[in-house]
Coordinates of C-alpha atoms in Angstrom, one line a residue:
X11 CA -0.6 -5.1 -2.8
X12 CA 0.6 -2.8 -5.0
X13 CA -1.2 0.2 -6.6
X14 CA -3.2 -0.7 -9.4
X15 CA -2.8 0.8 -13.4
X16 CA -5.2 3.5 -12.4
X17 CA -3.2 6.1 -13.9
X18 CA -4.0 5.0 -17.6
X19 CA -7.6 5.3 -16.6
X20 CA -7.8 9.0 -15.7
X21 CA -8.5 10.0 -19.0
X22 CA -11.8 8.0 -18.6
X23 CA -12.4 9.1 -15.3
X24 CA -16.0 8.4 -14.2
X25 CA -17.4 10.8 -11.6
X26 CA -20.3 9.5 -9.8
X27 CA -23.8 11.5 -9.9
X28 CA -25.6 10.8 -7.2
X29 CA -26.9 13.3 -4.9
X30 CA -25.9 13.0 -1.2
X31 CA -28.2 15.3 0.9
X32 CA -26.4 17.0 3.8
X33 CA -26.5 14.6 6.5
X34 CA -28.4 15.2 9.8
X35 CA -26.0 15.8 12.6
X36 CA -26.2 13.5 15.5
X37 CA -27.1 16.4 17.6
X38 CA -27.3 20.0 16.6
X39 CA -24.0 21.0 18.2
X40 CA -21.8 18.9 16.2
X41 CA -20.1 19.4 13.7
X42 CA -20.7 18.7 10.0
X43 CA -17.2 18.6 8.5
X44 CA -13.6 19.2 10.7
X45 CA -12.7 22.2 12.1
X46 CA -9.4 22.9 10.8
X47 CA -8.7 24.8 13.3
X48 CA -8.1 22.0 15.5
X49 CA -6.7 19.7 13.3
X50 CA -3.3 18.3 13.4
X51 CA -0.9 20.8 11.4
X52 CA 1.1 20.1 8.6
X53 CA 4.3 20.5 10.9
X54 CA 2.8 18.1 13.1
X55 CA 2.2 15.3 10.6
X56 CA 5.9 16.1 9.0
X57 CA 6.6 15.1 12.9
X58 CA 4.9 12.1 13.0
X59 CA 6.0 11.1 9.7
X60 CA 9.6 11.4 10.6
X61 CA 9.1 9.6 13.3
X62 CA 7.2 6.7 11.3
X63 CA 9.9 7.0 8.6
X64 CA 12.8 7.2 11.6
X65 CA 12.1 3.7 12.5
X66 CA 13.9 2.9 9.1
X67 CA 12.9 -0.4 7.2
X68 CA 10.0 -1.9 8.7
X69 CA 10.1 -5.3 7.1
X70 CA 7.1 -7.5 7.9
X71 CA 7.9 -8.6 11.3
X72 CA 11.4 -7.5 11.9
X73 CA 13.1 -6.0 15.3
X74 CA 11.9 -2.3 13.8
X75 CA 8.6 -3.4 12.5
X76 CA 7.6 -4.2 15.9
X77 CA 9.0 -1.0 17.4
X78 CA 6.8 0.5 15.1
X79 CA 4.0 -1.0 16.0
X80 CA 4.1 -0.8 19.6
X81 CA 4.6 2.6 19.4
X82 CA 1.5 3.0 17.4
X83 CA -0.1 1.1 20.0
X84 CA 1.1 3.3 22.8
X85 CA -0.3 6.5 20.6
X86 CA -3.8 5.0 19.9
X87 CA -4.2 3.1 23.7
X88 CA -3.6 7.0 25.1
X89 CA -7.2 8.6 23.5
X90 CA -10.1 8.6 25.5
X91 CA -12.4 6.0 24.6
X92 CA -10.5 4.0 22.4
X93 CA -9.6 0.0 23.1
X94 CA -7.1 -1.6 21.4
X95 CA -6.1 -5.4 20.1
X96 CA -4.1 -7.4 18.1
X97 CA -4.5 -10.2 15.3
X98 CA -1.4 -11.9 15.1
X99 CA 0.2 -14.0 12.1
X100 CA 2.8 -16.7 12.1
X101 CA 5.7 -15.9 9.4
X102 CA 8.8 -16.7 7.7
X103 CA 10.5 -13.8 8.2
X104 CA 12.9 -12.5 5.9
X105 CA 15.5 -9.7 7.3
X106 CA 18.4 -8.6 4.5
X107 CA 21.5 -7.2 4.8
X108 CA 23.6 -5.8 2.1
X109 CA 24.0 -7.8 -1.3
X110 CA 26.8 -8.6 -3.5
X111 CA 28.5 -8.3 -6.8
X112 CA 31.8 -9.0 -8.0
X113 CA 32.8 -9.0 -12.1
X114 CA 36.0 -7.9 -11.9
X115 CA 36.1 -5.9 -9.2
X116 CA 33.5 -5.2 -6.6
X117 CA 30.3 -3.3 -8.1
X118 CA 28.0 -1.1 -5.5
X119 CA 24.8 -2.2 -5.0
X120 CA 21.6 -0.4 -4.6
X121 CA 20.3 -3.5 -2.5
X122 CA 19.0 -6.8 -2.2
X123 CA 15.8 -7.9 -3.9
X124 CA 13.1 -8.7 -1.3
X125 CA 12.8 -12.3 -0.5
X126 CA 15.8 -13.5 -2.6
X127 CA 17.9 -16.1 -1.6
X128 CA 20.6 -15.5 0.9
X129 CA 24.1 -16.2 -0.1
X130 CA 27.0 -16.1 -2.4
X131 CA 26.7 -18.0 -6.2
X132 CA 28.9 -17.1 -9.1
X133 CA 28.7 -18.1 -12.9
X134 CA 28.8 -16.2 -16.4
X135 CA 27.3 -12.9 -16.8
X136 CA 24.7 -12.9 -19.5
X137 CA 22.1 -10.5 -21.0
X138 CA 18.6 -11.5 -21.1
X139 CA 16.8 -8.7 -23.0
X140 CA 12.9 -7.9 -22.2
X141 CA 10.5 -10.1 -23.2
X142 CA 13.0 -12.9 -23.4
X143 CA 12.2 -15.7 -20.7
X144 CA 14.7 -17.1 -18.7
X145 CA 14.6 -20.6 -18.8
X146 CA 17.9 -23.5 -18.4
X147 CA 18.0 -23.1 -21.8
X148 CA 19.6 -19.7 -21.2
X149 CA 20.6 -19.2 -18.0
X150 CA 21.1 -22.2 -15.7
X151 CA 24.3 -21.6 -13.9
X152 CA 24.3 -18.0 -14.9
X153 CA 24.2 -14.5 -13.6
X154 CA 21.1 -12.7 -15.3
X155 CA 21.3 -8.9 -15.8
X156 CA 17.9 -7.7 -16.6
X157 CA 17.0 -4.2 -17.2
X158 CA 14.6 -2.7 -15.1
X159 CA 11.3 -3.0 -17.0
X160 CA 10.0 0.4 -19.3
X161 CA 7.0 1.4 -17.2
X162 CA 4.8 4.6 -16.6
X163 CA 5.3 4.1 -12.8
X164 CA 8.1 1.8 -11.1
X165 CA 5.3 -0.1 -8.8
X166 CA 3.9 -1.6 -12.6
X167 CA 7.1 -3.5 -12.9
X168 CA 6.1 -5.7 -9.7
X169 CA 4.8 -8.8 -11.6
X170 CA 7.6 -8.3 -14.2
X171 CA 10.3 -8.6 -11.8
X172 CA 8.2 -11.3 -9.2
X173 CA 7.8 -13.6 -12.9
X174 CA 11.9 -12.8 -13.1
X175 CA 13.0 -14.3 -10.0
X176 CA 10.5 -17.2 -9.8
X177 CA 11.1 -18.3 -13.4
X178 CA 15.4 -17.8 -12.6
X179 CA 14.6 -20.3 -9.4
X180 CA 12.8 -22.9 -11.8
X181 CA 16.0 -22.5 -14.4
X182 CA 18.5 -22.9 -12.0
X183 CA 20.2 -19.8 -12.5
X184 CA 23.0 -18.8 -10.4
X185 CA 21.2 -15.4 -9.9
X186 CA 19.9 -12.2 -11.0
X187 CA 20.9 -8.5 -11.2
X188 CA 18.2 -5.9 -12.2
X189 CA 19.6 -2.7 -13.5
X190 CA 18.0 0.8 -13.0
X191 CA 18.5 3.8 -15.6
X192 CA 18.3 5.9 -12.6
X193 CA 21.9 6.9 -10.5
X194 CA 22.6 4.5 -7.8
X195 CA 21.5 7.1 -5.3
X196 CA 18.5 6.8 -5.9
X197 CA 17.6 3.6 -6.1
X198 CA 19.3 2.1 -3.1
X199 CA 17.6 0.4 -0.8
X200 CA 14.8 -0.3 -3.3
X201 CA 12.1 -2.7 -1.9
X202 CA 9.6 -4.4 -4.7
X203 CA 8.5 -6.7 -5.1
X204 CA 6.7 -6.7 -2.4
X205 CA 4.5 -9.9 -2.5
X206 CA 7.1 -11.8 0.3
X207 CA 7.0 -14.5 -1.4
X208 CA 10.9 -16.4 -0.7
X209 CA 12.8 -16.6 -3.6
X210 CA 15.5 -19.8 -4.6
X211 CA 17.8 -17.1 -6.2
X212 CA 20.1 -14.3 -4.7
X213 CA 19.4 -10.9 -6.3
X214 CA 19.9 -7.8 -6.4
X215 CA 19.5 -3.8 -7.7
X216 CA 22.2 -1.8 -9.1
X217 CA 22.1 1.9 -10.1
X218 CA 22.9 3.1 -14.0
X219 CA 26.2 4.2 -12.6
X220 CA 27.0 1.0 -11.5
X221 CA 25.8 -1.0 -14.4
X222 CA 28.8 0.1 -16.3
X223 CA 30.9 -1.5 -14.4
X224 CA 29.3 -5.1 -15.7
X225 CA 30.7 -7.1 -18.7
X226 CA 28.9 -9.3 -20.2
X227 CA 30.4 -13.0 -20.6
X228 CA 32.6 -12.4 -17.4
X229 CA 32.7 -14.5 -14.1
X230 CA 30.4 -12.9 -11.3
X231 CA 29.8 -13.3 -8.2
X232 CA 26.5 -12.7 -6.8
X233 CA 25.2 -12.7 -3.0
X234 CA 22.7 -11.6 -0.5
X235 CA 23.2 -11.4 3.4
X236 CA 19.6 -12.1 4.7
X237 CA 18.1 -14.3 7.5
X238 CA 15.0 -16.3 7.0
X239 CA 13.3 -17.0 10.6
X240 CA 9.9 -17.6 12.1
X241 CA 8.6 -14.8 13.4
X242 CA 4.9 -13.6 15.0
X243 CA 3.7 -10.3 13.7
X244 CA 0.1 -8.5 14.6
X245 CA -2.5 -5.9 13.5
X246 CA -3.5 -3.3 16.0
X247 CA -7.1 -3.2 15.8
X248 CA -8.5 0.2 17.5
X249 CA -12.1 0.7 18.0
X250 CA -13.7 3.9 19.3
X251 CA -17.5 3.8 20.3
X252 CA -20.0 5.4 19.0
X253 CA -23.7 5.8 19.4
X254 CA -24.4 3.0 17.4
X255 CA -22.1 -0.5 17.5
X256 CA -22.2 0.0 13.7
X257 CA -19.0 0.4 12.4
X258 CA -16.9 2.4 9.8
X259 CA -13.7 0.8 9.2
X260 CA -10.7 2.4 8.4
X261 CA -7.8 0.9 7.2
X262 CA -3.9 1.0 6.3
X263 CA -0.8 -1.1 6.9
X264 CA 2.2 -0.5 8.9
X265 CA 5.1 -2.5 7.2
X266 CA 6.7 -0.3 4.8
X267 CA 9.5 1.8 3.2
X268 CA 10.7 5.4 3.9
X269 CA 8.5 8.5 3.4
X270 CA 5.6 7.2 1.7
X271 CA 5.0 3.5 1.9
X272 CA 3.4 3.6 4.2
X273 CA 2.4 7.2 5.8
X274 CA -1.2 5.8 6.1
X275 CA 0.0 5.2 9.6
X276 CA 0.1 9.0 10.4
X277 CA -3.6 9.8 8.7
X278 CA -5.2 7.2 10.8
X279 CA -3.7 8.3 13.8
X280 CA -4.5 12.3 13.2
X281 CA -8.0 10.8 12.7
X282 CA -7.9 8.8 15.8
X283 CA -7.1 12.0 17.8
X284 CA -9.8 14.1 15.8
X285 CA -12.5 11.9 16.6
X286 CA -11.7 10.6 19.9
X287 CA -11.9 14.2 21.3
X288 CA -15.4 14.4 19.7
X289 CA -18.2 13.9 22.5
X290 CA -19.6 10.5 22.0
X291 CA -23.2 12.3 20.7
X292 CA -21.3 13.5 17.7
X293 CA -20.2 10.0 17.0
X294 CA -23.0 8.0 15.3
X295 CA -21.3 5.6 14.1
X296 CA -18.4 3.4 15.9
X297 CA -15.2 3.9 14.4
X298 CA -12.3 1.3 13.7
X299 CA -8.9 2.3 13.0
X300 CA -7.1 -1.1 11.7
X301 CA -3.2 -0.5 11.5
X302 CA -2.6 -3.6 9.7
X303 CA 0.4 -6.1 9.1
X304 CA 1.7 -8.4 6.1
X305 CA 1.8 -5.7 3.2
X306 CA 5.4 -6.3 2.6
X307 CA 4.6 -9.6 3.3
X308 CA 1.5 -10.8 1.6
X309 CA 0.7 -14.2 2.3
X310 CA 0.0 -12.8 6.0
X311 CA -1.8 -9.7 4.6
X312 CA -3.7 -8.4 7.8
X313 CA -6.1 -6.1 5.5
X314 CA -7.2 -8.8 3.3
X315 CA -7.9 -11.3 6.9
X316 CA -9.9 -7.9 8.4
X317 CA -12.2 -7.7 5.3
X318 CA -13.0 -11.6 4.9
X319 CA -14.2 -11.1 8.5
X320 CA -15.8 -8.3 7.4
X321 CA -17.4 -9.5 4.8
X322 CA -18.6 -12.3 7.0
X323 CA -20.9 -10.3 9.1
X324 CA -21.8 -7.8 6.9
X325 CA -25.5 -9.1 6.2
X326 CA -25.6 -9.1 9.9
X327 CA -25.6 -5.2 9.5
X328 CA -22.5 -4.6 11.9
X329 CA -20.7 -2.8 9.3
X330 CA -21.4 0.5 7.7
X331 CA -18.3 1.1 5.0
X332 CA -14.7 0.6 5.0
X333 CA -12.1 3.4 3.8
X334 CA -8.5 2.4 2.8
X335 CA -5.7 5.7 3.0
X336 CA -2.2 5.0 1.5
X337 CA 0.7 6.8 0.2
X338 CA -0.5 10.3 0.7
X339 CA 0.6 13.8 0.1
X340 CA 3.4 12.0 -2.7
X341 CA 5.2 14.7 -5.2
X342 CA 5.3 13.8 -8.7
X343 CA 8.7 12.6 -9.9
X344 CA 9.2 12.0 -13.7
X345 CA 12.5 10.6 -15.4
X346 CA 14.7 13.1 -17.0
X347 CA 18.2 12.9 -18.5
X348 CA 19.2 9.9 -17.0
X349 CA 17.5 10.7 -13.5
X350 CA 14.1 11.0 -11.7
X351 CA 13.2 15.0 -11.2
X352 CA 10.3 16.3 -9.5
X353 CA 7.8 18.0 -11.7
X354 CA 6.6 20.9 -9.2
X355 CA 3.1 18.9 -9.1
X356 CA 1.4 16.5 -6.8
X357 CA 1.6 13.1 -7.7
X358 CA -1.9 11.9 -9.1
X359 CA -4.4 10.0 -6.7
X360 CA -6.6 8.2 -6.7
X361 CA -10.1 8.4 -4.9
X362 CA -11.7 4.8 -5.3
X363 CA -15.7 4.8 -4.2
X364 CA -17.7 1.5 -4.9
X365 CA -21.5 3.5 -4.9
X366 CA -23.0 6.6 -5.7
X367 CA -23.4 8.2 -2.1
X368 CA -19.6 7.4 -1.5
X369 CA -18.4 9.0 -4.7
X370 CA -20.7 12.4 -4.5
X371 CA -19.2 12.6 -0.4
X372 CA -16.0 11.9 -2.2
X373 CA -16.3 14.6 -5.0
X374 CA -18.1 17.1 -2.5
X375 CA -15.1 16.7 0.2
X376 CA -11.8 17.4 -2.6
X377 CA -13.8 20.0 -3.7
X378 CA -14.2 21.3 0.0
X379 CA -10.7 21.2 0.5
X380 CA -9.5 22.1 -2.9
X381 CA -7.3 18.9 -2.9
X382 CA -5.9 19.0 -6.8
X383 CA -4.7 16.1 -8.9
X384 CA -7.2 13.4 -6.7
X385 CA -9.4 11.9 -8.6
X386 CA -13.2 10.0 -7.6
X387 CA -12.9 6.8 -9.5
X388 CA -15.2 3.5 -10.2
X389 CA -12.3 1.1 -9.9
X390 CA -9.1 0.8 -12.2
X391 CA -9.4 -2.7 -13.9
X392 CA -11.4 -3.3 -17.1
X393 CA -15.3 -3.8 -15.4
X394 CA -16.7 -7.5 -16.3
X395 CA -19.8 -7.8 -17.1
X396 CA -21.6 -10.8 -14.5
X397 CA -19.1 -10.4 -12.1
X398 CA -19.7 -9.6 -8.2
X399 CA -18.3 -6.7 -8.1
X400 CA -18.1 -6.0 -11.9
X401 CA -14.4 -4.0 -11.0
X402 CA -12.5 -5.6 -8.5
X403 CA -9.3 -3.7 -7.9
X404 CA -9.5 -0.4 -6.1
X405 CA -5.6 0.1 -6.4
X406 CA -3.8 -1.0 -3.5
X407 CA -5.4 -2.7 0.2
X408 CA -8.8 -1.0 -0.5
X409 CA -9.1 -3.7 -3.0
X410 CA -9.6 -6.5 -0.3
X411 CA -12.2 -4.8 1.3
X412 CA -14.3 -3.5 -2.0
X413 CA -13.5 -7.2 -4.0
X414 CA -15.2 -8.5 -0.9
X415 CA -18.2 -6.6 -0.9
X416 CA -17.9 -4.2 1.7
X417 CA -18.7 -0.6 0.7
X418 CA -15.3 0.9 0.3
X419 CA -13.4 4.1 -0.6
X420 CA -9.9 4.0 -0.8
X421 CA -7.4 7.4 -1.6
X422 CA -4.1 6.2 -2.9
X423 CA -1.1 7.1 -5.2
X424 CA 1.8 5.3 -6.9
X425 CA 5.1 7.5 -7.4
X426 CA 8.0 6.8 -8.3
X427 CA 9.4 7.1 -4.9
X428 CA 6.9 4.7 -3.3
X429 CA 9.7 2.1 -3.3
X430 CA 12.9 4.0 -3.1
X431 CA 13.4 5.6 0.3
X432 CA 16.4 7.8 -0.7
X433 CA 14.1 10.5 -1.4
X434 CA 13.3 11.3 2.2
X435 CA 11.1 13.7 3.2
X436 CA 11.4 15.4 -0.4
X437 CA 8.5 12.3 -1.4
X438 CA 5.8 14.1 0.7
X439 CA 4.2 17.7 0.4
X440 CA 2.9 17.2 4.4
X441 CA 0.5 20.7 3.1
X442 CA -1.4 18.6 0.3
X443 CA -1.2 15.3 3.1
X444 CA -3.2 17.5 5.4
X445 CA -5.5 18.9 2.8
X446 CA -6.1 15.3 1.8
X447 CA -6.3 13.6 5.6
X448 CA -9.3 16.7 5.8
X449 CA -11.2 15.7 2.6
X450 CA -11.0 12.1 3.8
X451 CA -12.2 13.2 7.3
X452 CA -15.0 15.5 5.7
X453 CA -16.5 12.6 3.9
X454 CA -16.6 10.1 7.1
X455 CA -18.2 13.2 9.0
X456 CA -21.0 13.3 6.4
X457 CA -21.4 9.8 6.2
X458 CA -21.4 9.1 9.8
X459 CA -25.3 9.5 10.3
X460 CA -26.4 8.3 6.6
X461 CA -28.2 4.6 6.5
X462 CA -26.2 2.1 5.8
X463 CA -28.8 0.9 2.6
X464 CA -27.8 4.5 1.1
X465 CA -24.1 4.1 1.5
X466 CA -24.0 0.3 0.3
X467 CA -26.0 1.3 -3.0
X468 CA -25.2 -1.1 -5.0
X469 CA -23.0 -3.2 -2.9
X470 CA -26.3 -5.1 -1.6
X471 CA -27.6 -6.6 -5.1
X472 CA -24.0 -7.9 -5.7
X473 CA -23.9 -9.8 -2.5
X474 CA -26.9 -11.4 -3.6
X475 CA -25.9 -12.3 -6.9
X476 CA -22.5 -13.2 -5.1
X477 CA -24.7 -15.7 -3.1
X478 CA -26.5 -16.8 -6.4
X479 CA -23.8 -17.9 -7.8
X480 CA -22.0 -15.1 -9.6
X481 CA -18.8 -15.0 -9.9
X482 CA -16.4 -13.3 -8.0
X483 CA -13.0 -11.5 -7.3
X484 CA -9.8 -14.0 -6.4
X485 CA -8.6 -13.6 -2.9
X486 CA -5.7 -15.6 -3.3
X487 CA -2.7 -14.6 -1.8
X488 CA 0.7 -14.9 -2.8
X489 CA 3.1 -18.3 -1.8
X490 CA 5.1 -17.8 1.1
X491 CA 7.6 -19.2 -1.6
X492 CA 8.3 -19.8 -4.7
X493 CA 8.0 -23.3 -6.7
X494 CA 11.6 -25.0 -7.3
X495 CA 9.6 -26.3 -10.9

């Protein structure tokens, strides 16, 4: 899922009141926030992150997706304490290769668009631009050149460019070419959308560089070198006891791109170590670390399948709150003459909390840690009045847990470089990662020992207008592919 429009809503950020008393430790010897002390270092999460990122694309259920998630396996199986399983999910898998272009001569190309069609189509060039649909009106039998679409944030184009490819499929066009105002450096290996739906057209990126090099009215080639296969791919689902069977979920995925989508992998897993070398009396609550599959792949998204079962036992009082980390520690990268520059800043985050105790231990922990440019919001879309929960979108994955009901914080940002892996290890300040993975590990050592009523808030009168009859979030997930009409 991508992140959510939150960034248009910071100017109306609302900061929840409510008072959260320090919590009661589980015994007097524990501790009530993380000793930093003993914390994983920022070298050490740069380390893990290059390794994360080192396993290169990890496309939903390819060769190096599965690398990547037996490895995590290994990491987690090796704490003390900790058991581990999987969830798996039957796919059509959808590996790429380079793509294609030829108008004259042969134009680079940044890469292939996710799920487009493999293989090699050719017809006339045309211009379609924004706003105007494509439709066999205008472009069956043609090559489409589109320009990538004039947003704050390149994840906002998603449905822009997913509405592109379906409604090329439907028209019969020969293909489509999406082209960046950014340098073809920087754009390759591009990955959005990222819904996994299959497309019926080829497609691909191509840098503002390479751009020139199209004409308009002239005979091109377009192709992509993918395999589409069934493939099997899992969740890791790690639980680590506590005093109580209780449990606080916490979540990310582990299909992703480069740097930053998705270095949730390395929080939870700094997390994992922190509280697995905690003696089980300073552990009220047992903890679940779920390293889930199908983001880059959505029909098979693991998180949204761990929150329906979630929410299914949740009245059964198994389940304390759930807390989403994604995309963390990102540096802010703005356009500028013809390129994307980084600003010097942080990237701005957001801190999603669905009730008043999880906001004030959200507020109290950035504060604590002196995290900058994170911000405690209500949700991002437009609230709606009736509905169970009135704001359903928390951003990104933390949506699936909160639009199902479970009390849910979710930290998450949306750079520019979320879905172009050139940037490397320039995406991530691993300093403000680690002040961030603290905050967030603050706030579920405060919460660990609070009653599950007090956290839920108002979480419990939605489920029971929920069961009333009120209406609800969608949990719909995309098509596996996309309609021929």
């Amino acid at each position: 899922m991508q992140p959510a429009r939150w960034l248009g809503f910071i100017s109306v950020i609302t900061i929840f009141c409510a008072q959260l008393d320090t919590p009661a430790a589980a015994s007097p010897d524990c501790p009530t926030s993380i000793d930093d002390r003993s914390f994983a270092s920022a070298s050490s999460l740069r380390a893990l992150n290059a390794t994360v990122a080192g396993f290169g694309l990890r496309a939903t259920g390819s060769p190096a997706h599965q690398r990547l998630i037996s490895w995590l396996e290994r990491r987690v199986s090796r704490l003390p304490g900790m058991s581990v399983r999987s969830e798996r999910f039957a796919i059509q898998r959808w590996q790429p290769g380079p793509g294609f272009l030829v108008a004259g001569d042969v134009v680079p190309v940044a890469g292939a668009i996710p799920y487009s069609a493999p293989g090699l189509r050719s017809g006339e060039l045309i211009h379609l631009p924004a706003g105007t649909p494509i439709t066999a009106a205008n472009a069956r039998g043609k090559v489409v050149l589109r320009d990538f679409p004039a947003v704050d944030r390149g994840y906002l184009a998603e449905p822009l460019l997913d509405r592109d490819m379906v409604d090329a499929g439907i028209a019969g066009a020969a293909g489509v070419v999406i082209a960046f105002p950014f340098p073809h450096k920087q754009v390759e290996g591009y990955w959005d959308p990222h819904l996994g739906t299959h497309y019926r057209v080829p497609g691909v990126f191509v840098g503002a560089d390479a751009a020139l090099k199209l004409k308009v009215g002239t005979r091109t080639t377009i192709g992509v070198l993918a395999a589409r296969a069934p493939a099997v791919t899992r969740s890791l689902i790690a639980t680590l006891p506590g005093l109580s069977s209780e449990r606080i979920v916490i979540d990310t995925n582990t299909d992703g791109v480069g740097w930053v989508q998705e270095n949730g992998t390395v929080a939870l897993l700094a997390l994992a170590g922190h509280f697995a070398r905690l003696p089980l009396r300073c552990r009220p609550r047992t903890i679940e670390f779920v390293f889930a599959t199908g983001h880059l792949h959505r029909p098979a998204e693991g998180s949204e399948f761990r929150a329906r079962a979630l929410d299914a036992e949740y009245d059964s009082g198994s389940v304390a709150f759930a807390f989403v980390l994604e995309h963390l520690g990102t540096r802010e990268f703005l356009p500028s003459a013809g390129s994307l520059r980084p600003t010097g800043a942080a990237e701005p985050s957001g801190w999603f909390a669905g009730s008043p105790v999880l906001g004030q231990a959200a507020s109290t922990a950035l504060a604590g840690r002196a995290v900058d440019r994170t911000f405690v919001l209500p949700g991002n879309d437009a609230p709606v009045p009736g509905r169970a929960p009135p704001q359903c979108s928390f951003g990104g994955i933390g949506t699936h847990f909160h639009s199902h009901l479970i009390p849910t914080m979710a930290m998450i940002s949306g750079p520019w470089t979320l879905w172009a892996p050139s940037f490397g290890a320039d995406a991530v300040d691993h300093e403000h990662m680690r002040r961030q993975v603290l905050a967030a590990g603050d706030a579920i050592t405060a919460l660990g020992p609070v009653p599950r009523e007090q956290i839920a808030g108002p979480y419990l009168d939605l489920r029971r207008a929920r069961a009333g009859g009120a209406p609800a979030c969608s949990h719909d997930l995309p098509p596996e592919w996309a309609p021929r009409t």
